Amino acid sequence: QVQLVESGGGSVQAGGSLRLSCAASGRTFNAMGWFRQAPGKEREFVARITWRWRSTYYADSVKGRFAISRDNAKNTVYLQMNSLKPEDTAVYYCAAGDNTIATMTWEYEYWGQGTQVTVSS
């Protein structure tokens, strides 16, 4: 049974940092990504990393501030978020699949339950 379990969300002031973790169980995936959904908005792509080549890709809105990484031995992916802004406030979701260039929600097969990130000004 596949499970994705996120952790690390919380509240922080603008300019602060948080690190999210997503532990996968049940199988490994060619790609894992992070998405976020703010109230009243659609879920949007944040970052993606491939399992084999550690290739990364970011949304323009987070490029240079966020960093995605993974630990193969732990089957875990991380999202280091620096220089956080109030507009980064959202529920952050971990996603997993086998499409190594996926940026759309429908391209990912499995999803975590989400973790809240709140950035105050």
JSON list of C-alpha atoms in Angstrom, two decimals:
[
{"chain": "A", "resi": 1, "resn": "GLN", "atom": "CA", "xyz": [0.00, 0.00, 0.00]},
{"chain": "A", "resi": 2, "resn": "VAL", "atom": "CA", "xyz": [1.42, 3.36, -1.04]},
{"chain": "A", "resi": 3, "resn": "GLN", "atom": "CA", "xyz": [1.48, 6.17, 1.49]},
{"chain": "A", "resi": 4, "resn": "LEU", "atom": "CA", "xyz": [2.92, 9.67, 1.41]},
{"chain": "A", "resi": 5, "resn": "VAL", "atom": "CA", "xyz": [3.21, 11.35, 4.79]},
{"chain": "A", "resi": 6, "resn": "GLU", "atom": "CA", "xyz": [4.13, 15.02, 4.99]},
{"chain": "A", "resi": 7, "resn": "SER", "atom": "CA", "xyz": [5.50, 16.87, 7.98]},
{"chain": "A", "resi": 8, "resn": "GLY", "atom": "CA", "xyz": [7.19, 20.14, 8.81]},
{"chain": "A", "resi": 9, "resn": "GLY", "atom": "CA", "xyz": [4.52, 22.72, 8.19]},
{"chain": "A", "resi": 10, "resn": "GLY", "atom": "CA", "xyz": [3.84, 25.56, 10.58]},
{"chain": "A", "resi": 11, "resn": "SER", "atom": "CA", "xyz": [3.68, 29.30, 11.06]},
{"chain": "A", "resi": 12, "resn": "VAL", "atom": "CA", "xyz": [6.55, 31.65, 10.39]},
{"chain": "A", "resi": 13, "resn": "GLN", "atom": "CA", "xyz": [7.10, 35.35, 9.84]},
{"chain": "A", "resi": 14, "resn": "ALA", "atom": "CA", "xyz": [7.96, 36.75, 6.44]},
{"chain": "A", "resi": 15, "resn": "GLY", "atom": "CA", "xyz": [11.61, 36.17, 5.63]},
{"chain": "A", "resi": 16, "resn": "GLY", "atom": "CA", "xyz": [11.75, 33.00, 7.69]},
{"chain": "A", "resi": 17, "resn": "SER", "atom": "CA", "xyz": [12.36, 29.40, 6.68]},
{"chain": "A", "resi": 18, "resn": "LEU", "atom": "CA", "xyz": [10.65, 26.04, 6.96]},
{"chain": "A", "resi": 19, "resn": "ARG", "atom": "CA", "xyz": [11.53, 22.56, 5.76]},
{"chain": "A", "resi": 20, "resn": "LEU", "atom": "CA", "xyz": [8.86, 20.14, 4.67]},
{"chain": "A", "resi": 21, "resn": "SER", "atom": "CA", "xyz": [9.39, 16.39, 4.53]},
{"chain": "A", "resi": 22, "resn": "CYS", "atom": "CA", "xyz": [7.49, 13.70, 2.65]},
{"chain": "A", "resi": 23, "resn": "ALA", "atom": "CA", "xyz": [8.13, 10.07, 3.49]},
{"chain": "A", "resi": 24, "resn": "ALA", "atom": "CA", "xyz": [6.97, 7.57, 0.90]},
{"chain": "A", "resi": 25, "resn": "SER", "atom": "CA", "xyz": [6.22, 3.94, 1.60]},
{"chain": "A", "resi": 26, "resn": "GLY", "atom": "CA", "xyz": [5.10, 1.04, -0.51]},
{"chain": "A", "resi": 27, "resn": "ARG", "atom": "CA", "xyz": [7.28, 1.68, -3.55]},
{"chain": "A", "resi": 28, "resn": "THR", "atom": "CA", "xyz": [9.71, 4.12, -5.09]},
{"chain": "A", "resi": 29, "resn": "PHE", "atom": "CA", "xyz": [8.76, 6.62, -7.78]},
{"chain": "A", "resi": 30, "resn": "ASN", "atom": "CA", "xyz": [10.55, 8.12, -10.75]},
{"chain": "A", "resi": 31, "resn": "ALA", "atom": "CA", "xyz": [9.47, 11.60, -9.69]},
{"chain": "A", "resi": 32, "resn": "MET", "atom": "CA", "xyz": [8.19, 13.33, -6.60]},
{"chain": "A", "resi": 33, "resn": "GLY", "atom": "CA", "xyz": [6.85, 16.82, -6.39]},
{"chain": "A", "resi": 34, "resn": "TRP", "atom": "CA", "xyz": [5.39, 19.49, -4.17]},
{"chain": "A", "resi": 35, "resn": "PHE", "atom": "CA", "xyz": [2.21, 21.40, -4.88]},
{"chain": "A", "resi": 36, "resn": "ARG", "atom": "CA", "xyz": [0.35, 24.01, -2.85]},
{"chain": "A", "resi": 37, "resn": "GLN", "atom": "CA", "xyz": [-3.19, 25.25, -2.60]},
{"chain": "A", "resi": 38, "resn": "ALA", "atom": "CA", "xyz": [-4.19, 28.57, -1.10]},
{"chain": "A", "resi": 39, "resn": "PRO", "atom": "CA", "xyz": [-7.78, 29.25, -0.02]},
{"chain": "A", "resi": 40, "resn": "GLY", "atom": "CA", "xyz": [-10.01, 29.87, -3.02]},
{"chain": "A", "resi": 41, "resn": "LYS", "atom": "CA", "xyz": [-7.28, 28.98, -5.49]},
{"chain": "A", "resi": 42, "resn": "GLU", "atom": "CA", "xyz": [-6.41, 25.95, -7.56]},
{"chain": "A", "resi": 43, "resn": "ARG", "atom": "CA", "xyz": [-3.65, 23.60, -6.55]},
{"chain": "A", "resi": 44, "resn": "GLU", "atom": "CA", "xyz": [-0.42, 24.72, -8.19]},
{"chain": "A", "resi": 45, "resn": "PHE", "atom": "CA", "xyz": [2.92, 23.16, -8.93]},
{"chain": "A", "resi": 46, "resn": "VAL", "atom": "CA", "xyz": [5.86, 24.18, -6.74]},
{"chain": "A", "resi": 47, "resn": "ALA", "atom": "CA", "xyz": [8.80, 21.87, -7.41]},
{"chain": "A", "resi": 48, "resn": "ARG", "atom": "CA", "xyz": [9.75, 18.45, -8.72]},
{"chain": "A", "resi": 49, "resn": "ILE", "atom": "CA", "xyz": [12.72, 16.07, -8.41]},
{"chain": "A", "resi": 50, "resn": "THR", "atom": "CA", "xyz": [13.48, 12.89, -10.31]},
{"chain": "A", "resi": 51, "resn": "TRP", "atom": "CA", "xyz": [14.65, 9.87, -8.41]},
{"chain": "A", "resi": 52, "resn": "ARG", "atom": "CA", "xyz": [17.44, 8.60, -10.61]},
{"chain": "A", "resi": 53, "resn": "TRP", "atom": "CA", "xyz": [19.17, 11.76, -11.84]},
{"chain": "A", "resi": 54, "resn": "ARG", "atom": "CA", "xyz": [18.09, 14.18, -9.12]},
{"chain": "A", "resi": 55, "resn": "SER", "atom": "CA", "xyz": [16.92, 16.54, -11.82]},
{"chain": "A", "resi": 56, "resn": "THR", "atom": "CA", "xyz": [14.95, 19.43, -10.31]},
{"chain": "A", "resi": 57, "resn": "TYR", "atom": "CA", "xyz": [12.43, 21.89, -11.66]},
{"chain": "A", "resi": 58, "resn": "TYR", "atom": "CA", "xyz": [10.72, 24.84, -9.95]},
{"chain": "A", "resi": 59, "resn": "ALA", "atom": "CA", "xyz": [7.83, 27.16, -10.45]},
{"chain": "A", "resi": 60, "resn": "ASP", "atom": "CA", "xyz": [9.02, 30.69, -11.24]},
{"chain": "A", "resi": 61, "resn": "SER", "atom": "CA", "xyz": [7.37, 31.99, -8.07]},
{"chain": "A", "resi": 62, "resn": "VAL", "atom": "CA", "xyz": [9.69, 29.96, -5.82]},
{"chain": "A", "resi": 63, "resn": "LYS", "atom": "CA", "xyz": [12.85, 29.74, -7.90]},
{"chain": "A", "resi": 64, "resn": "GLY", "atom": "CA", "xyz": [15.87, 30.86, -5.90]},
{"chain": "A", "resi": 65, "resn": "ARG", "atom": "CA", "xyz": [14.01, 30.62, -2.58]},
{"chain": "A", "resi": 66, "resn": "PHE", "atom": "CA", "xyz": [12.93, 26.97, -2.38]},
{"chain": "A", "resi": 67, "resn": "ALA", "atom": "CA", "xyz": [15.04, 23.86, -2.81]},
{"chain": "A", "resi": 68, "resn": "ILE", "atom": "CA", "xyz": [13.81, 20.31, -3.33]},
{"chain": "A", "resi": 69, "resn": "SER", "atom": "CA", "xyz": [15.97, 17.36, -2.43]},
{"chain": "A", "resi": 70, "resn": "ARG", "atom": "CA", "xyz": [15.61, 13.69, -1.66]},
{"chain": "A", "resi": 71, "resn": "ASP", "atom": "CA", "xyz": [17.13, 10.89, 0.39]},
{"chain": "A", "resi": 72, "resn": "ASN", "atom": "CA", "xyz": [16.87, 7.64, -1.53]},
{"chain": "A", "resi": 73, "resn": "ALA", "atom": "CA", "xyz": [17.76, 5.51, 1.47]},
{"chain": "A", "resi": 74, "resn": "LYS", "atom": "CA", "xyz": [14.83, 6.96, 3.42]},
{"chain": "A", "resi": 75, "resn": "ASN", "atom": "CA", "xyz": [12.54, 7.23, 0.39]},
{"chain": "A", "resi": 76, "resn": "THR", "atom": "CA", "xyz": [11.92, 10.81, 1.50]},
{"chain": "A", "resi": 77, "resn": "VAL", "atom": "CA", "xyz": [11.75, 14.11, -0.34]},
{"chain": "A", "resi": 78, "resn": "TYR", "atom": "CA", "xyz": [12.29, 17.51, 1.25]},
{"chain": "A", "resi": 79, "resn": "LEU", "atom": "CA", "xyz": [11.32, 21.07, 0.44]},
{"chain": "A", "resi": 80, "resn": "GLN", "atom": "CA", "xyz": [13.53, 23.72, 2.02]},
{"chain": "A", "resi": 81, "resn": "MET", "atom": "CA", "xyz": [11.68, 27.02, 1.92]},
{"chain": "A", "resi": 82, "resn": "ASN", "atom": "CA", "xyz": [13.65, 30.20, 2.56]},
{"chain": "A", "resi": 83, "resn": "SER", "atom": "CA", "xyz": [12.77, 33.90, 2.36]},
{"chain": "A", "resi": 84, "resn": "LEU", "atom": "CA", "xyz": [9.13, 33.02, 2.84]},
{"chain": "A", "resi": 85, "resn": "LYS", "atom": "CA", "xyz": [6.49, 35.52, 1.82]},
{"chain": "A", "resi": 86, "resn": "PRO", "atom": "CA", "xyz": [2.85, 35.88, 2.91]},
{"chain": "A", "resi": 87, "resn": "GLU", "atom": "CA", "xyz": [1.81, 34.75, -0.57]},
{"chain": "A", "resi": 88, "resn": "ASP", "atom": "CA", "xyz": [3.48, 31.39, 0.12]},
{"chain": "A", "resi": 89, "resn": "THR", "atom": "CA", "xyz": [0.73, 30.67, 2.65]},
{"chain": "A", "resi": 90, "resn": "ALA", "atom": "CA", "xyz": [-1.06, 27.50, 1.55]},
{"chain": "A", "resi": 91, "resn": "VAL", "atom": "CA", "xyz": [-1.56, 23.83, 2.23]},
{"chain": "A", "resi": 92, "resn": "TYR", "atom": "CA", "xyz": [1.44, 22.05, 0.75]},
{"chain": "A", "resi": 93, "resn": "TYR", "atom": "CA", "xyz": [0.99, 18.61, -0.79]},
{"chain": "A", "resi": 94, "resn": "CYS", "atom": "CA", "xyz": [3.53, 15.97, -1.65]},
{"chain": "A", "resi": 95, "resn": "ALA", "atom": "CA", "xyz": [2.89, 14.02, -4.85]},
{"chain": "A", "resi": 96, "resn": "ALA", "atom": "CA", "xyz": [4.49, 10.99, -6.47]},
{"chain": "A", "resi": 97, "resn": "GLY", "atom": "CA", "xyz": [4.42, 9.40, -9.89]},
{"chain": "A", "resi": 98, "resn": "ASP", "atom": "CA", "xyz": [6.48, 8.05, -12.75]},
{"chain": "A", "resi": 99, "resn": "ASN", "atom": "CA", "xyz": [6.35, 10.99, -15.16]},
{"chain": "A", "resi": 100, "resn": "THR", "atom": "CA", "xyz": [9.73, 12.68, -14.80]},
{"chain": "A", "resi": 101, "resn": "ILE", "atom": "CA", "xyz": [8.59, 15.94, -16.41]},
{"chain": "A", "resi": 102, "resn": "ALA", "atom": "CA", "xyz": [5.24, 16.21, -14.66]},
{"chain": "A", "resi": 103, "resn": "THR", "atom": "CA", "xyz": [4.02, 19.60, -13.44]},
{"chain": "A", "resi": 104, "resn": "MET", "atom": "CA", "xyz": [0.26, 19.09, -13.54]},
{"chain": "A", "resi": 105, "resn": "THR", "atom": "CA", "xyz": [-1.80, 17.58, -10.73]},
{"chain": "A", "resi": 106, "resn": "TRP", "atom": "CA", "xyz": [-3.31, 14.91, -12.99]},
{"chain": "A", "resi": 107, "resn": "GLU", "atom": "CA", "xyz": [0.16, 13.65, -13.90]},
{"chain": "A", "resi": 108, "resn": "TYR", "atom": "CA", "xyz": [0.81, 12.42, -10.36]},
{"chain": "A", "resi": 109, "resn": "GLU", "atom": "CA", "xyz": [-0.69, 9.18, -9.05]},
{"chain": "A", "resi": 110, "resn": "TYR", "atom": "CA", "xyz": [-0.34, 9.49, -5.31]},
{"chain": "A", "resi": 111, "resn": "TRP", "atom": "CA", "xyz": [-0.83, 12.36, -2.88]},
{"chain": "A", "resi": 112, "resn": "GLY", "atom": "CA", "xyz": [-0.14, 13.12, 0.73]},
{"chain": "A", "resi": 113, "resn": "GLN", "atom": "CA", "xyz": [-2.67, 14.59, 3.13]},
{"chain": "A", "resi": 114, "resn": "GLY", "atom": "CA", "xyz": [-1.17, 18.07, 3.05]},
{"chain": "A", "resi": 115, "resn": "THR", "atom": "CA", "xyz": [0.54, 20.26, 5.60]},
{"chain": "A", "resi": 116, "resn": "GLN", "atom": "CA", "xyz": [-0.33, 23.89, 6.39]},
{"chain": "A", "resi": 117, "resn": "VAL", "atom": "CA", "xyz": [2.24, 26.63, 5.90]},
{"chain": "A", "resi": 118, "resn": "THR", "atom": "CA", "xyz": [1.31, 30.09, 7.16]},
{"chain": "A", "resi": 119, "resn": "VAL", "atom": "CA", "xyz": [3.53, 33.11, 6.60]},
{"chain": "A", "resi": 120, "resn": "SER", "atom": "CA", "xyz": [2.66, 36.31, 8.43]},
{"chain": "A", "resi": 121, "resn": "SER", "atom": "CA", "xyz": [3.79, 39.78, 7.45]}
]
